PDB file of C-alpha atoms in Angstrom:
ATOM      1  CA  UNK A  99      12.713 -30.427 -66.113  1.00 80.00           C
ATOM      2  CA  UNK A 100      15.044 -33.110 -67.842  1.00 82.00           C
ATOM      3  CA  UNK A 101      14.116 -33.121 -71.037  1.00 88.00           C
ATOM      4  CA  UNK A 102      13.930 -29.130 -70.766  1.00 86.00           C
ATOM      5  CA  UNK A 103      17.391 -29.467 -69.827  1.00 82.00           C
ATOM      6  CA  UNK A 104      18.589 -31.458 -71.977  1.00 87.00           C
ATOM      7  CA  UNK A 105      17.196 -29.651 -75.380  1.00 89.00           C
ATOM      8  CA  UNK A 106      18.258 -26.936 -74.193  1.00 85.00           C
ATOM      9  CA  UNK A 107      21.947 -27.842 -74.139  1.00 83.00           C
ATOM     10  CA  UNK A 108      22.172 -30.269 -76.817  1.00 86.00           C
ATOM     11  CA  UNK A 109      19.805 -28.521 -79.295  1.00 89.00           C
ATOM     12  CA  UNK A 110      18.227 -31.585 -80.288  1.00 91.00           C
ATOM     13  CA  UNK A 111      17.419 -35.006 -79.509  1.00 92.00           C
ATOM     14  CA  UNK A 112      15.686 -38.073 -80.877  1.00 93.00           C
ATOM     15  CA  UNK A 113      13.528 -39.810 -78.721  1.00 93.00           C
ATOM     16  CA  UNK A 114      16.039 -42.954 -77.899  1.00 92.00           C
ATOM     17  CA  UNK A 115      18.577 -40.396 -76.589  1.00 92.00           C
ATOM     18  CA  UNK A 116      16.267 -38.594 -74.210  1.00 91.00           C
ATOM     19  CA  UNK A 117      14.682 -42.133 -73.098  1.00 91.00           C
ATOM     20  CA  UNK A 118      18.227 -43.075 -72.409  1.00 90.00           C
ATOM     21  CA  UNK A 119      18.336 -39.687 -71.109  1.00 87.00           C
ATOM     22  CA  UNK A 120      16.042 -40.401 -68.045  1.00 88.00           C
ATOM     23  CA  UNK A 121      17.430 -43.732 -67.595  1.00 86.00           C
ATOM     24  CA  UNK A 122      20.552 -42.280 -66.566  1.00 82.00           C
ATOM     25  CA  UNK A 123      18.595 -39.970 -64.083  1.00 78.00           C
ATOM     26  CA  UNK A 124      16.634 -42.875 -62.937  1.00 77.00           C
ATOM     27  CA  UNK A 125      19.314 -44.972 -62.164  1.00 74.00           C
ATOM     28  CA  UNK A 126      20.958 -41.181 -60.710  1.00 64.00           C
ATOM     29  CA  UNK A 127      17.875 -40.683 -58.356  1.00 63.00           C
ATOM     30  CA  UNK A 128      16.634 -43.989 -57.830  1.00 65.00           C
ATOM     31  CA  UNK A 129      13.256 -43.041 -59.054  1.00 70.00           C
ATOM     32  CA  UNK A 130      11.384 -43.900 -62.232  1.00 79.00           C
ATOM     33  CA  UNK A 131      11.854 -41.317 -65.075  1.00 81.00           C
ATOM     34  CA  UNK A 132      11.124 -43.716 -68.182  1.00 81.00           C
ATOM     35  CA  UNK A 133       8.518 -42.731 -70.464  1.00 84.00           C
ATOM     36  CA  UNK A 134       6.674 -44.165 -73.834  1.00 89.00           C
ATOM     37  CA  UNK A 135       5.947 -42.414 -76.668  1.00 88.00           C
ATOM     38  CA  UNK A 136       2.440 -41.774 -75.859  1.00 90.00           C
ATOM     39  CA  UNK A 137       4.146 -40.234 -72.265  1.00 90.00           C
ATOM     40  CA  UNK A 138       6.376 -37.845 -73.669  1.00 91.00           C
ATOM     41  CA  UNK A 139       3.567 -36.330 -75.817  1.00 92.00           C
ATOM     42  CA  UNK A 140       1.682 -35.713 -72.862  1.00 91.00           C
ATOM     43  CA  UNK A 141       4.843 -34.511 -71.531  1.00 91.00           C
ATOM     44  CA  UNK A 142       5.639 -32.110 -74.299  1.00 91.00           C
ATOM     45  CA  UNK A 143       2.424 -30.649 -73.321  1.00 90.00           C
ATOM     46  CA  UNK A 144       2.548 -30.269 -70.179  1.00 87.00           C
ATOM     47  CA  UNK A 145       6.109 -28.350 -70.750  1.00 85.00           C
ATOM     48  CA  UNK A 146       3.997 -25.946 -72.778  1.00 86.00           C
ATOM     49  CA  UNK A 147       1.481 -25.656 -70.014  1.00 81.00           C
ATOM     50  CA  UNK A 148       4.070 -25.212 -66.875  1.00 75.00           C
ATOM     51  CA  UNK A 149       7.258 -23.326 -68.518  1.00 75.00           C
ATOM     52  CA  UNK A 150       5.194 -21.619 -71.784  1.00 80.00           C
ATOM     53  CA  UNK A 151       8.310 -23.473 -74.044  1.00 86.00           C
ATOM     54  CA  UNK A 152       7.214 -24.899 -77.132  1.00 91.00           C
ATOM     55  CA  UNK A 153       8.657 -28.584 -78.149  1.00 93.00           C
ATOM     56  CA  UNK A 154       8.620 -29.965 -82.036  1.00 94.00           C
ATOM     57  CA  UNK A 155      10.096 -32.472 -83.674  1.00 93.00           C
ATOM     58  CA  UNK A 156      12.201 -32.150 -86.942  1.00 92.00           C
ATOM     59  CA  UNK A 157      10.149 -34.732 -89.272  1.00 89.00           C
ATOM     60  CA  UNK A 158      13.421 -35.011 -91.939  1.00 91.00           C
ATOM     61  CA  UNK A 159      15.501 -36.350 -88.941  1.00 93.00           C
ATOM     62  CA  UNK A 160      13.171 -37.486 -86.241  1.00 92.00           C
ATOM     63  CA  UNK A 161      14.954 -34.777 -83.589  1.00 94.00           C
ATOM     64  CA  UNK A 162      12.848 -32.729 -81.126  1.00 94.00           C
ATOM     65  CA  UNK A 163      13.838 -29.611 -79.928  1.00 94.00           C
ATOM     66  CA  UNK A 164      13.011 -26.288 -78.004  1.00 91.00           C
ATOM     67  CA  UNK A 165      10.923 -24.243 -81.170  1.00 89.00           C
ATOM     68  CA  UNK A 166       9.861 -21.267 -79.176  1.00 80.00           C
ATOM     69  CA  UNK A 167      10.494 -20.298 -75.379  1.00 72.00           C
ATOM     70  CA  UNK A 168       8.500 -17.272 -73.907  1.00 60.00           C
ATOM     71  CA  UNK A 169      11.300 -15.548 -71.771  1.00 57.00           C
ATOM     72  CA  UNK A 170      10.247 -14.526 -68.876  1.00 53.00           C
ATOM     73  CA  UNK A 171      11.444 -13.849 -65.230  1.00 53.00           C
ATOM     74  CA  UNK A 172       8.628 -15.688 -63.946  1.00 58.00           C
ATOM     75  CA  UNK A 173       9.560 -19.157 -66.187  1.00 60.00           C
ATOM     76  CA  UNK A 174      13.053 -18.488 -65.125  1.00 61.00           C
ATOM     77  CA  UNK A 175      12.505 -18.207 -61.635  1.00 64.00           C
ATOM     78  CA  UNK A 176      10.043 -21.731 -61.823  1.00 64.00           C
ATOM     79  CA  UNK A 177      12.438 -23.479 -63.454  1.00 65.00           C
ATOM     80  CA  UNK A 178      15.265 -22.491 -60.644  1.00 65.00           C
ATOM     81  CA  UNK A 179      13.211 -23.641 -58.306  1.00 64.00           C
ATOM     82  CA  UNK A 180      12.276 -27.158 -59.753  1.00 64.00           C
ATOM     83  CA  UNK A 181      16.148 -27.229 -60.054  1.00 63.00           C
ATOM     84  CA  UNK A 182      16.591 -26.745 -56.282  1.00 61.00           C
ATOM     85  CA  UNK A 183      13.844 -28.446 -55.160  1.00 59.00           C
ATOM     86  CA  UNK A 184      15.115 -31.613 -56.890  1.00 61.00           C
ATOM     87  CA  UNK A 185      18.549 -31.804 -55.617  1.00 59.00           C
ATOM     88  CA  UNK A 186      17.172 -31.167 -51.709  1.00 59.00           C
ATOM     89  CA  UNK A 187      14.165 -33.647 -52.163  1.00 58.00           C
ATOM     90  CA  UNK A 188      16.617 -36.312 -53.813  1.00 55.00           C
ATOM     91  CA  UNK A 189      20.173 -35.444 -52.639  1.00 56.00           C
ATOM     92  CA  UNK A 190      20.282 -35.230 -49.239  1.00 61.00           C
ATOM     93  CA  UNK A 191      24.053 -35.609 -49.480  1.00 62.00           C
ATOM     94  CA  UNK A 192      23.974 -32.111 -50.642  1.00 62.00           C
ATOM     95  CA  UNK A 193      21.667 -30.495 -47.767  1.00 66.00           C
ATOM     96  CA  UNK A 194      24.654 -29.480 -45.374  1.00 72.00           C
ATOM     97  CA  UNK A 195      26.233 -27.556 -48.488  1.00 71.00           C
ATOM     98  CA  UNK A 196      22.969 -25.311 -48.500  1.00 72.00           C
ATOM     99  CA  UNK A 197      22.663 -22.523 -46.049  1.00 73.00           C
ATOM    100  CA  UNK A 198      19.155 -20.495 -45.885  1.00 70.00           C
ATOM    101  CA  UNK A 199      17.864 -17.439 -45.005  1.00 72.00           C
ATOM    102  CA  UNK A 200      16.614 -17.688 -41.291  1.00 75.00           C
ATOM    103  CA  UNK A 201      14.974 -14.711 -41.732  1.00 73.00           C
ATOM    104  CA  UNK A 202      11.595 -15.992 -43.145  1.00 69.00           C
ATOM    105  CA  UNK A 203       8.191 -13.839 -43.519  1.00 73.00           C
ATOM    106  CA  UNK A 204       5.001 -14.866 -42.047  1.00 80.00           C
ATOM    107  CA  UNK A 205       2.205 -15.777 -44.485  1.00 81.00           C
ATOM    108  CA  UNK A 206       3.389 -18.376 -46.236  1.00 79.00           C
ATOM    109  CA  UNK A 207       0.875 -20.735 -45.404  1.00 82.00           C
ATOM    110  CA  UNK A 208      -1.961 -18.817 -47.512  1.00 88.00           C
ATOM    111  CA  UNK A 209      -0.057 -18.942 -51.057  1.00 86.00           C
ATOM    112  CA  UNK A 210      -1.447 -22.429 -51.882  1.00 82.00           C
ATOM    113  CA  UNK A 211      -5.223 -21.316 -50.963  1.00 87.00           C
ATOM    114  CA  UNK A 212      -4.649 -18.298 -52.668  1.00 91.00           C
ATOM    115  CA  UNK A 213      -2.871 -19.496 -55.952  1.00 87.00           C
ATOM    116  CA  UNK A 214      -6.192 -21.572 -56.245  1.00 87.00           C
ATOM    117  CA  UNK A 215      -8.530 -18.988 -55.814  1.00 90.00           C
ATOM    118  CA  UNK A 216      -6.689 -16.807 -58.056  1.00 90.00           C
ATOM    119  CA  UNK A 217      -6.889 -19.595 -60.593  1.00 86.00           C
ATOM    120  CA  UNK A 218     -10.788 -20.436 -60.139  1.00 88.00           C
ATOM    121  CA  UNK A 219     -11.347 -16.600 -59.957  1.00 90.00           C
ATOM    122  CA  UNK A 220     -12.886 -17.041 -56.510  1.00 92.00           C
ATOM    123  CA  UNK A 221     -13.533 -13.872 -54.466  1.00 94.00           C
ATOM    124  CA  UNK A 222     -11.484 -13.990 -50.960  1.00 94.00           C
ATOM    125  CA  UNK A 223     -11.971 -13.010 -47.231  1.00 94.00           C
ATOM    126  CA  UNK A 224      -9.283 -12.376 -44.645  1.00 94.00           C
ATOM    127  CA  UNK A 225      -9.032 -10.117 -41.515  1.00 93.00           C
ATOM    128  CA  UNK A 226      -5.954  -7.649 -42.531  1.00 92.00           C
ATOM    129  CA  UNK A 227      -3.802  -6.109 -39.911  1.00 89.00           C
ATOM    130  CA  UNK A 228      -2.406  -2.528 -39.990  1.00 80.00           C
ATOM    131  CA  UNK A 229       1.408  -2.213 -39.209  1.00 74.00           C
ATOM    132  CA  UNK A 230       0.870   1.467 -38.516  1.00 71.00           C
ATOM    133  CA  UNK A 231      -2.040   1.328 -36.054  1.00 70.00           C
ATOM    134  CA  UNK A 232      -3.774  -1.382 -34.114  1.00 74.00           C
ATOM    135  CA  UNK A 233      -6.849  -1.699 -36.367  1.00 79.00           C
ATOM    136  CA  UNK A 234      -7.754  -4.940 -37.854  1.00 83.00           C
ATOM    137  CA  UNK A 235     -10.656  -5.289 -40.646  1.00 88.00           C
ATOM    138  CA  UNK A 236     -12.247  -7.573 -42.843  1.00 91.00           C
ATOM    139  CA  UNK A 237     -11.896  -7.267 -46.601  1.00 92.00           C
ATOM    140  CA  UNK A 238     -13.285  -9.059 -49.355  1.00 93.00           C
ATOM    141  CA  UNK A 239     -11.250  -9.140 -52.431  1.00 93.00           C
ATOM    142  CA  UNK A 240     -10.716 -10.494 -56.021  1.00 93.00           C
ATOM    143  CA  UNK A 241      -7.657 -12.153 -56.177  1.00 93.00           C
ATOM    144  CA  UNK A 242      -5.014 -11.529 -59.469  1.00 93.00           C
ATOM    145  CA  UNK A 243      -1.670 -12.144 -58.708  1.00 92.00           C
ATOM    146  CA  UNK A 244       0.965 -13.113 -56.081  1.00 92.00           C
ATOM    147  CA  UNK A 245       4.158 -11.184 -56.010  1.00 92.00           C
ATOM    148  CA  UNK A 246       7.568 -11.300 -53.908  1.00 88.00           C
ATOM    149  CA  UNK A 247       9.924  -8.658 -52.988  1.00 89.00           C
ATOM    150  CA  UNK A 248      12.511  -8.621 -50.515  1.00 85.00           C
ATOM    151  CA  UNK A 249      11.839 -11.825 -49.317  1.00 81.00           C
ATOM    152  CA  UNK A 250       8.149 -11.310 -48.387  1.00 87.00           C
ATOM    153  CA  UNK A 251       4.786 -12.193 -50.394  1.00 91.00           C
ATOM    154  CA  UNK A 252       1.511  -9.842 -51.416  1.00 94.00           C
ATOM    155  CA  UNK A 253      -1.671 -10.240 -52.898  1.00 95.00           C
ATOM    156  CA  UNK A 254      -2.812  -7.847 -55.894  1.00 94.00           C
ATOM    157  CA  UNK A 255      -6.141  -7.765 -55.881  1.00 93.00           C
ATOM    158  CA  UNK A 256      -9.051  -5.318 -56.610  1.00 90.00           C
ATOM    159  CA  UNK A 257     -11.781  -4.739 -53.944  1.00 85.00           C
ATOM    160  CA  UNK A 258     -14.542  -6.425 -54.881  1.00 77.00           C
ATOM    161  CA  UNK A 259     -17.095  -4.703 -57.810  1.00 74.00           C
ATOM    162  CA  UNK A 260     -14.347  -2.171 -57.545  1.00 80.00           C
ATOM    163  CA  UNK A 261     -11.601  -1.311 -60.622  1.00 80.00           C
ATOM    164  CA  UNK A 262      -8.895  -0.224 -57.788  1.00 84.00           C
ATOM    165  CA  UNK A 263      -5.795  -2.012 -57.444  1.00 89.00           C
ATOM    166  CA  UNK A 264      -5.592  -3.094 -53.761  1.00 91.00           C
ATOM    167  CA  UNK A 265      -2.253  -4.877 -52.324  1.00 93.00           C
ATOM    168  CA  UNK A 266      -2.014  -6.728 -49.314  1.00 94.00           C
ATOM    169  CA  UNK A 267       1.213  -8.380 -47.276  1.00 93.00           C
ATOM    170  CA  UNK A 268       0.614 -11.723 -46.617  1.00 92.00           C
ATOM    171  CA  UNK A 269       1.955 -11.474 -43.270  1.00 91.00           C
ATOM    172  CA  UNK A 270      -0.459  -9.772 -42.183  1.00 92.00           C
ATOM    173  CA  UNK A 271      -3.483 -11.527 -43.474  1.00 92.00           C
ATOM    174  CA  UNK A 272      -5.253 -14.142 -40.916  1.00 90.00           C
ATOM    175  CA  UNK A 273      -8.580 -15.997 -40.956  1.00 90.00           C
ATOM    176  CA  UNK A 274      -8.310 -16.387 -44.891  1.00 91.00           C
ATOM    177  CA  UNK A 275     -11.188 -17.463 -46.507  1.00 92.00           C
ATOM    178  CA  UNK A 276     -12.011 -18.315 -50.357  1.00 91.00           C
ATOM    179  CA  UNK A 277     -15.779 -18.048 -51.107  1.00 91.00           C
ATOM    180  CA  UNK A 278     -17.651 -19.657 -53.860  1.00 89.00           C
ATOM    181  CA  UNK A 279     -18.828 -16.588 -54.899  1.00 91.00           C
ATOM    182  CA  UNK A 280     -16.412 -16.175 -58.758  1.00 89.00           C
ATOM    183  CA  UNK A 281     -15.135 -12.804 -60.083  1.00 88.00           C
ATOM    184  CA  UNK A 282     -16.058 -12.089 -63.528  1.00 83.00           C
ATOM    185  CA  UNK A 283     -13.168 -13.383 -66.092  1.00 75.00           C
ATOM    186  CA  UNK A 284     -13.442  -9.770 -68.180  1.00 64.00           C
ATOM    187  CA  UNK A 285     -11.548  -7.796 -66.186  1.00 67.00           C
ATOM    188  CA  UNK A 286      -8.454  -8.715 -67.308  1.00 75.00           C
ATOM    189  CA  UNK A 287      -5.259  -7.366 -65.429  1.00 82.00           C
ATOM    190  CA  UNK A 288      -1.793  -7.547 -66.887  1.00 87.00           C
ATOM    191  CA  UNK A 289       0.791  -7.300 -64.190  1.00 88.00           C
ATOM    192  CA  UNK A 290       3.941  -7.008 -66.650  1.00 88.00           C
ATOM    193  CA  UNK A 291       2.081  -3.525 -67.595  1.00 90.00           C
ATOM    194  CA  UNK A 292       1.035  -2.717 -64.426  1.00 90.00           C
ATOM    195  CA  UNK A 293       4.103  -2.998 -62.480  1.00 92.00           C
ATOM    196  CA  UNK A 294       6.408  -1.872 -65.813  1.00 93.00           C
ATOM    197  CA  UNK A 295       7.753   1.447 -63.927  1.00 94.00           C
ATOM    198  CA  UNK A 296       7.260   0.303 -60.176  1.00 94.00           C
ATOM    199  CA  UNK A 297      10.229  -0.874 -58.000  1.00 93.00           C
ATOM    200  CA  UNK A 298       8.608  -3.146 -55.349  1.00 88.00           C
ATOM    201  CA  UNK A 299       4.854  -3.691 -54.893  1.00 88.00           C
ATOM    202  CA  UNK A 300       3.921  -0.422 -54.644  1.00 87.00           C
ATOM    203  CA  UNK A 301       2.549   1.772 -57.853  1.00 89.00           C
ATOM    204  CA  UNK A 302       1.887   5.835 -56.865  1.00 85.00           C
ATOM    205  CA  UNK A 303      -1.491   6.701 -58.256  1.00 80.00           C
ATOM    206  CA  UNK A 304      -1.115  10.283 -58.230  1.00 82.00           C
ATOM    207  CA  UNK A 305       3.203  10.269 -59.772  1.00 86.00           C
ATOM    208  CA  UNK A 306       4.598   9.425 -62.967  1.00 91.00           C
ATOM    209  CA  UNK A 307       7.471   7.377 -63.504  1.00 93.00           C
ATOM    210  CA  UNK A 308      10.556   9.681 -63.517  1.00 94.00           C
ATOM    211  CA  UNK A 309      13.951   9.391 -65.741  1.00 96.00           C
ATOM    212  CA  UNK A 310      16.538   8.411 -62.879  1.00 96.00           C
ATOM    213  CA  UNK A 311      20.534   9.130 -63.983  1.00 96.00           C
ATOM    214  CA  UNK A 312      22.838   7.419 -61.062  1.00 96.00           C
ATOM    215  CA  UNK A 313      26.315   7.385 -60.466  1.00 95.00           C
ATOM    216  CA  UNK A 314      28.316   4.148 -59.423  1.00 95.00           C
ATOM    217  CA  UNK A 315      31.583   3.398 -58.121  1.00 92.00           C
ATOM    218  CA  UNK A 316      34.005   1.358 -60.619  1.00 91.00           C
ATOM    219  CA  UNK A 317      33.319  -1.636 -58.154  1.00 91.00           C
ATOM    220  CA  UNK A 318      29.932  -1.507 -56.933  1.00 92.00           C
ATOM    221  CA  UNK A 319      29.086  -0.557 -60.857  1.00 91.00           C
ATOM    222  CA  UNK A 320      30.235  -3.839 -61.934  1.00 92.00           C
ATOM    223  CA  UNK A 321      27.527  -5.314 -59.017  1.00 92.00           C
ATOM    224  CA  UNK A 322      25.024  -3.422 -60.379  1.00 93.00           C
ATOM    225  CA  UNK A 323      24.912  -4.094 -63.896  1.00 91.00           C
ATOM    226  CA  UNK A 324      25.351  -8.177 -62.958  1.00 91.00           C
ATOM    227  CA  UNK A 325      22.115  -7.429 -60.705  1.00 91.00           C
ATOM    228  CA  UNK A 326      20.385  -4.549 -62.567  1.00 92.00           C
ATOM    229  CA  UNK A 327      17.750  -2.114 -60.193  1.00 93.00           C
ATOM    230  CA  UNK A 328      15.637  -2.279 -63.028  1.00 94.00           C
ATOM    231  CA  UNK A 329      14.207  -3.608 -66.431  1.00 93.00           C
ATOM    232  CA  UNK A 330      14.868  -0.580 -67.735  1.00 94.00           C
ATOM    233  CA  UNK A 331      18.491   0.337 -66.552  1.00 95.00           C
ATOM    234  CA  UNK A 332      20.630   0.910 -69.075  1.00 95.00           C
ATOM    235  CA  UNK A 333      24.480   2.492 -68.633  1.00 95.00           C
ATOM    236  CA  UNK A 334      24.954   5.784 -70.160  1.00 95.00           C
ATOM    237  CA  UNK A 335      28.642   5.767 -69.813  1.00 93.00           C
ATOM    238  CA  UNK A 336      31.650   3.720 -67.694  1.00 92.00           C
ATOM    239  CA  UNK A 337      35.070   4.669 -67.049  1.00 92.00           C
ATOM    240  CA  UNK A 338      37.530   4.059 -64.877  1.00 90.00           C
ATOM    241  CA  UNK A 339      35.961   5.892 -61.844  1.00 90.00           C
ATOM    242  CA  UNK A 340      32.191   5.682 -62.549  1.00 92.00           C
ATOM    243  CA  UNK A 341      29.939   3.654 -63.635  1.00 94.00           C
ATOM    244  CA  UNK A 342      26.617   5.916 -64.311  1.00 95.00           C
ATOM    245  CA  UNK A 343      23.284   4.506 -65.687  1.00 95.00           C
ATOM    246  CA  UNK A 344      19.405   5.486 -66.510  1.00 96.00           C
ATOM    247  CA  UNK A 345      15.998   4.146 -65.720  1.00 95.00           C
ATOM    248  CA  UNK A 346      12.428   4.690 -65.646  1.00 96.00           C
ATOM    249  CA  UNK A 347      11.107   4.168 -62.546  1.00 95.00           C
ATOM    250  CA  UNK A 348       8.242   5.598 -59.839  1.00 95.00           C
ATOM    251  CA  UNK A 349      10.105   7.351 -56.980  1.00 94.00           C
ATOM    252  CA  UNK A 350       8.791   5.460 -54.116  1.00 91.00           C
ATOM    253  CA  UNK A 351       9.487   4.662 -50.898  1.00 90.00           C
ATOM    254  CA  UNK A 352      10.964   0.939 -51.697  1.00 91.00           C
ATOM    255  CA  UNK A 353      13.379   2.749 -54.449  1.00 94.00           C
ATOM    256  CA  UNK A 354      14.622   5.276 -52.261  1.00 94.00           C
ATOM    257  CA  UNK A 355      15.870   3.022 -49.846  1.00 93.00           C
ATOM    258  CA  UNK A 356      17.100   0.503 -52.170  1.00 93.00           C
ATOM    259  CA  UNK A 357      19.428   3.733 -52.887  1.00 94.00           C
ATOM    260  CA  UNK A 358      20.677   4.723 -49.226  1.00 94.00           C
ATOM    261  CA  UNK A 359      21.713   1.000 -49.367  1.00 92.00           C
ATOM    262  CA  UNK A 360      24.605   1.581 -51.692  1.00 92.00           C
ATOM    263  CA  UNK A 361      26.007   4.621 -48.977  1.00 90.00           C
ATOM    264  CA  UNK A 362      28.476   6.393 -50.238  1.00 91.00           C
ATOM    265  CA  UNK A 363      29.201   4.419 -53.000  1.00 91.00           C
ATOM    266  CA  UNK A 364      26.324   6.147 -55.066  1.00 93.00           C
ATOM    267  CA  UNK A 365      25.477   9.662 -56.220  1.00 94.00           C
ATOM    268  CA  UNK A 366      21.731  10.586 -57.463  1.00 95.00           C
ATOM    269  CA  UNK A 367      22.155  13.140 -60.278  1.00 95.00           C
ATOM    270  CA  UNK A 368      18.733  13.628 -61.344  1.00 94.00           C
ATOM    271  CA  UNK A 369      16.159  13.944 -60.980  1.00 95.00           C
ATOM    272  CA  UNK A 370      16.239  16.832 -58.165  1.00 95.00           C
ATOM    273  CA  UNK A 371      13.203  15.613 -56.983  1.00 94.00           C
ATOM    274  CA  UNK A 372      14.459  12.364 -56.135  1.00 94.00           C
ATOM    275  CA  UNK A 373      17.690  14.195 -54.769  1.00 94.00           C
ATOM    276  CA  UNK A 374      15.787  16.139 -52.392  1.00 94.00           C
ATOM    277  CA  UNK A 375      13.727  13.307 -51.224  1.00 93.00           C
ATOM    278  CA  UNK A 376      16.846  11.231 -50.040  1.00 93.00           C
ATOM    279  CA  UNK A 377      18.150  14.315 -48.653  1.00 93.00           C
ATOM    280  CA  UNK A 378      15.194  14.462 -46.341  1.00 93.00           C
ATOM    281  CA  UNK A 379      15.587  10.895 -45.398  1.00 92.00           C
ATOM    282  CA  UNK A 380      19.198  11.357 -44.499  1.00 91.00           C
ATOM    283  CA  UNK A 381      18.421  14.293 -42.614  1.00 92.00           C
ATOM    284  CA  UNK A 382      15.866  12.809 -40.571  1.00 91.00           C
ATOM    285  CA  UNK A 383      17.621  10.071 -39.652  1.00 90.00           C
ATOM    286  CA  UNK A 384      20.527  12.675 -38.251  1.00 89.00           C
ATOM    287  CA  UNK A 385      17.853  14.393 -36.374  1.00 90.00           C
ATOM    288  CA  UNK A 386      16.745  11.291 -34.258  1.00 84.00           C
ATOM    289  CA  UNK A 387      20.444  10.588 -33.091  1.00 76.00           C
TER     290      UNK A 387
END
């Protein structure tokens, strides 16, 4: 994470300064950062491995730096993390300066079991809990992928033998098992393409993704295009008044109500499908006053 750092804002860097480099943080942290040569190779590699960023070193001047970085939200997000964890696990000074959610989902506990099984491509078993009913049942699944929203976790995951795309909340899952029974490695399943029009976990099988024209207020505009609803958004036109913008997304349940959370400070102009649907939410929610 410190040499990462460190290339990254200085461009480049011989190997004396980034020894000296983790020194400093050594001496910062009271741990031991210091590395040989043969260390930092290793390290270079494992950068590549973890974060998907590629290190080299300029051979007219001796000078590493960052060659090639895969940008994604997911190698953001890890790094971020690393970040925080560090200054909690070695700053405690700081800990009173850090207020967190209290609010935490169940489930937790299964993401390390489940991160390994999805790595191994070991087939799972859990008992899975309806929210809607009182019936409980036992599935056994191929694990793919782990993915947040809103603060919760879920498991993508096909049935097993089957090509369907099954997702399940973690905090709902008990008596998780991982068999020794492995998945074959063919099917291959890319979540950026899977999830490319979805907002949330959930992807309609039976709906396409829909064109989606909003309209923002001047101030809750600015919020949204700091914080964008979507990979896709992109603002059509901003004035003094409005701020209106376009994506492509499926019109589900998580995106309408990601909607009525703006109140009046939004207006849906098309698609009149999605106009009428948030219409009929309002006007339920009227009717059990």
């Amino acid at each position: 994470m410190h040499i990462v750092n460190y290339l990254r804002r200085k461009g480049e860097a011989d190997f004396t300064e980034i020894s000296e480099l983790l020194e400093r943080e050594s001496l910062d942290q009271g741990l031991k950062f210091t590395i040989s040569q043969r260390t930092f190779q290793r390290d270079i590699k494992e950068i590549y491995t973890l974060y998907g960023i590629t290190i080299e070193c300029n051979k007219r001047n001796a000078k590493y730096f960052i060659a090639e970085e895969e940008e994604t939200h997911s190698n953001s997000r890890m790094l971020e993390t690393f970040d925080l964890y560090n200054a909690l696990k070695f700053s405690s000074f700081y800990l009173p300066l850090i207020h967190f959610e209290k609010r935490v989902a169940k489930g937790n506990e299964h993401i390390f079991a489940l991160l390994h099984a999805i790595r191994n491509r070991l087939l799972v078993k859990f008992i899975y809990s309806k929210y809607y009913n009182d019936e409980s049942d036992t599935r056994t699944v191929e694990p793919l992928l782990l993915k947040e929203f809103n603060g919760r976790w879920y498991l993508i995951s096909r049935k097993a033998g089957e090509d369907t795309i099954r997702t399940f909340g973690l905090d709902r899952i008990s008596e998780l098992e991982t068999l020794r029974q492995k998945y074959p490695a063919s099917k291959h399943f890319d979540a950026d393409e899977f999830f490319k029009d979805a907002f949330g976990i959930f992807v309609p099988v039976k709906e396409e993704a829909e064109r989606v024209v909003l309209s923002f207020s001047k101030e809750q505009g600015q919020y949204v295009k700091s914080y964008p609803l979507h990979h896709s958004q992109k603002i059509i036109t901003e004035n003094a008044n409005e701020v209106q913008l376009e994506l492509k997304v499926y019109l589900s349940y998580d995106f309408i109500h990601e909607l009525l959370s703006y109140g009046e400070n939004i207006k849906v102009i098309s698609p009149k499908l999605l106009v009428n649907r948030i219409k009929k939410v309002l006007s339920d929610a009227l009717n059990n006053q």
